[in-house]
PDB file of C-alpha atoms in Angstrom:
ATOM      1  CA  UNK A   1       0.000   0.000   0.000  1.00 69.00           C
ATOM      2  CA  UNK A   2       1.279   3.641  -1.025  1.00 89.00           C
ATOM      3  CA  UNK A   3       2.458   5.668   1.627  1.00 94.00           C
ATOM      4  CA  UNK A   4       0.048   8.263   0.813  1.00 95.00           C
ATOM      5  CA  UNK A   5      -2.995   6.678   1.108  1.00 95.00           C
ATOM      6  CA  UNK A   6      -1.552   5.568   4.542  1.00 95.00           C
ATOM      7  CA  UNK A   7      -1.031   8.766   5.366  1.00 96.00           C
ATOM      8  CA  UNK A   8      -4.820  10.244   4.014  1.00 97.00           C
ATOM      9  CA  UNK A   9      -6.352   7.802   5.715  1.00 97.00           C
ATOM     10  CA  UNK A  10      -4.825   8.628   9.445  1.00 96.00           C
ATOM     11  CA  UNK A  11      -5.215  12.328   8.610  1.00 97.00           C
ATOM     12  CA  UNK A  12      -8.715  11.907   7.669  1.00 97.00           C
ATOM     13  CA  UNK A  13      -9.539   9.273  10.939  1.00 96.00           C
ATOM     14  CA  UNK A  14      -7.863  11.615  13.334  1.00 96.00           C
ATOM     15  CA  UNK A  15      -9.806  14.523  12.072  1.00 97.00           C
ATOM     16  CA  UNK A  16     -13.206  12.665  12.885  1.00 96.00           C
ATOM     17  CA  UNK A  17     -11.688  11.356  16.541  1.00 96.00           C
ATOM     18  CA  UNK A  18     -11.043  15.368  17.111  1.00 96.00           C
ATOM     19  CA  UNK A  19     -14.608  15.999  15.938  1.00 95.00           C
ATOM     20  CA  UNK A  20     -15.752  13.000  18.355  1.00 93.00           C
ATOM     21  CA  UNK A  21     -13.654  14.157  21.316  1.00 94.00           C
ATOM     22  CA  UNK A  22     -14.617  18.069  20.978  1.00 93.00           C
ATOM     23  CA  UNK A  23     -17.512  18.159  19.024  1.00 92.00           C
ATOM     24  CA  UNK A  24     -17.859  21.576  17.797  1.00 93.00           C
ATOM     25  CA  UNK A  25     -14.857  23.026  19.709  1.00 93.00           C
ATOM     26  CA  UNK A  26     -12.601  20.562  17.390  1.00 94.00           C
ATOM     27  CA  UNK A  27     -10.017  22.177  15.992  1.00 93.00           C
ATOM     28  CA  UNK A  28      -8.492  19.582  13.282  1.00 94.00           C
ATOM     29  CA  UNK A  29     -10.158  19.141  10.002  1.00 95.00           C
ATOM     30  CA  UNK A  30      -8.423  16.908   7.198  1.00 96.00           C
ATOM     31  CA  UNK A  31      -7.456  17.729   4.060  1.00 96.00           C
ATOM     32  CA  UNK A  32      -9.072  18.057   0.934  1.00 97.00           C
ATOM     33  CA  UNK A  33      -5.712  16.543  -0.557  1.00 97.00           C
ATOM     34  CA  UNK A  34      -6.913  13.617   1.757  1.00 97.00           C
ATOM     35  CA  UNK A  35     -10.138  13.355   0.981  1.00 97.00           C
ATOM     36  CA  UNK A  36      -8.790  13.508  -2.744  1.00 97.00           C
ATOM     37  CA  UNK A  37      -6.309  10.982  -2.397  1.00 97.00           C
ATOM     38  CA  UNK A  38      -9.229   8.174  -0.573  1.00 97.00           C
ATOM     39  CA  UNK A  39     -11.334   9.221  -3.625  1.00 97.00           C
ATOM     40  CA  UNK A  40      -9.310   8.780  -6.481  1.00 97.00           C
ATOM     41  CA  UNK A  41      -7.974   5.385  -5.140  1.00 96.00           C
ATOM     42  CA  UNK A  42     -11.153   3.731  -3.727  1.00 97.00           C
ATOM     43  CA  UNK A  43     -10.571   3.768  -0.403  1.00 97.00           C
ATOM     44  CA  UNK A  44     -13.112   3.921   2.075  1.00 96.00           C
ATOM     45  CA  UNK A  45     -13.066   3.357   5.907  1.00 96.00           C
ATOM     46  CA  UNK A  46     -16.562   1.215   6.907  1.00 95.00           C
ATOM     47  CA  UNK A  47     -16.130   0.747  11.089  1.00 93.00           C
ATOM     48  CA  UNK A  48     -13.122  -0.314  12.169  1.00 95.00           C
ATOM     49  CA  UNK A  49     -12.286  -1.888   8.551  1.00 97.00           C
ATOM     50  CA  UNK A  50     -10.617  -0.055   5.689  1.00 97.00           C
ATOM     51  CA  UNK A  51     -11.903  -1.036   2.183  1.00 97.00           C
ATOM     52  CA  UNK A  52      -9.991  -0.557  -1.276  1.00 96.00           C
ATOM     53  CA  UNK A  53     -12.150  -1.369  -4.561  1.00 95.00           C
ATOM     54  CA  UNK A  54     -14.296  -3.816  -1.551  1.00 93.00           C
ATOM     55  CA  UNK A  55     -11.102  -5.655  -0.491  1.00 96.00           C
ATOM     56  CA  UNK A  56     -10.322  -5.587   3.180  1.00 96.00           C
ATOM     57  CA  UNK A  57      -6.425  -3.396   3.348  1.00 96.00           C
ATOM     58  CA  UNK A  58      -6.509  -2.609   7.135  1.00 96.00           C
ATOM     59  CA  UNK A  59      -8.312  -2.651  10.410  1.00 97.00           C
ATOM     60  CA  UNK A  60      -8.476   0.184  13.009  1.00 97.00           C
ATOM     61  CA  UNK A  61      -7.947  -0.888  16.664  1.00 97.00           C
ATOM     62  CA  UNK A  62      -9.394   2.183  18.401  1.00 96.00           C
ATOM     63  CA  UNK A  63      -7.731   3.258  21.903  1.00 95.00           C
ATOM     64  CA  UNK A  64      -9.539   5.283  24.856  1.00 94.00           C
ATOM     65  CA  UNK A  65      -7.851   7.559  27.467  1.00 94.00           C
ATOM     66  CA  UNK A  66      -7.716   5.039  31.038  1.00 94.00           C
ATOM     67  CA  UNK A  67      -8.969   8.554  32.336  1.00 94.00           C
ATOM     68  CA  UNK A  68     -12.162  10.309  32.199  1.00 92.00           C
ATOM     69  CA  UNK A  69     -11.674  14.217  30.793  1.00 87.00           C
ATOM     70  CA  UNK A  70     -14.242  16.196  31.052  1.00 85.00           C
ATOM     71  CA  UNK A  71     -16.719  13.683  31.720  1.00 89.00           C
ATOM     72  CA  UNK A  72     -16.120  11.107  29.110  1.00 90.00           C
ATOM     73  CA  UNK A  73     -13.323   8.414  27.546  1.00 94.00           C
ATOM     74  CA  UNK A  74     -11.431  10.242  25.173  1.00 95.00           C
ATOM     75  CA  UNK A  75     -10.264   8.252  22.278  1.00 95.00           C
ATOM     76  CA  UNK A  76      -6.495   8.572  21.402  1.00 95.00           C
ATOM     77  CA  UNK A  77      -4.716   7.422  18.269  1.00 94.00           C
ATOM     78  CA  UNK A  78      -5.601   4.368  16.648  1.00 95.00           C
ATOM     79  CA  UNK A  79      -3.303   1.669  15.929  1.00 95.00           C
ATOM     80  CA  UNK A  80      -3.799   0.543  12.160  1.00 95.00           C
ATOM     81  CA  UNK A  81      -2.991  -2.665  11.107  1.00 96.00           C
ATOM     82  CA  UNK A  82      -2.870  -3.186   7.381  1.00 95.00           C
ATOM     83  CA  UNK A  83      -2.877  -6.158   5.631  1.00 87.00           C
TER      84      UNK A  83
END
């Protein structure tokens, strides 16, 4: 797998974690390079599972804060394991 699309694809997940975390206080938005990038290769992330052209490239493991902030488990950076 390209090393862009790797890269689109954690800009564009950590973009909606910041929008899950802060709502509208979020401060990170990702790319329209990104979004560009997922587009033009087929890429699409379904869950926790990352499609390209329907084949299964990679699967988010999502990780939460052992802390409560603010009220609530933030989530932190996933780990990505591609196949």
């Amino acid at each position: 797998m390209k090393q862009e699309i790797k890269k689109a694809v954690l800009d564009v997940l950590m973009a909606s974690i910041d929008k899950g975390n802060y709502g509208m206080l979020s401060i990170r938005e990702a790319s329209y390079h990104s979004y560009k990038i997922l587009a033009t290769e087929k890429v699409q992330i379904k869950g926790n599972n990352i499609m390209q052209d329907g084949k299964l490239v990679g699967v988010i493991k999502r990780r939460y804060s052992s802390r409560k902030v603010q009220l609530m488990y933030k989530e932190l950076k996933p780990c990505i394991v591609w196949s």
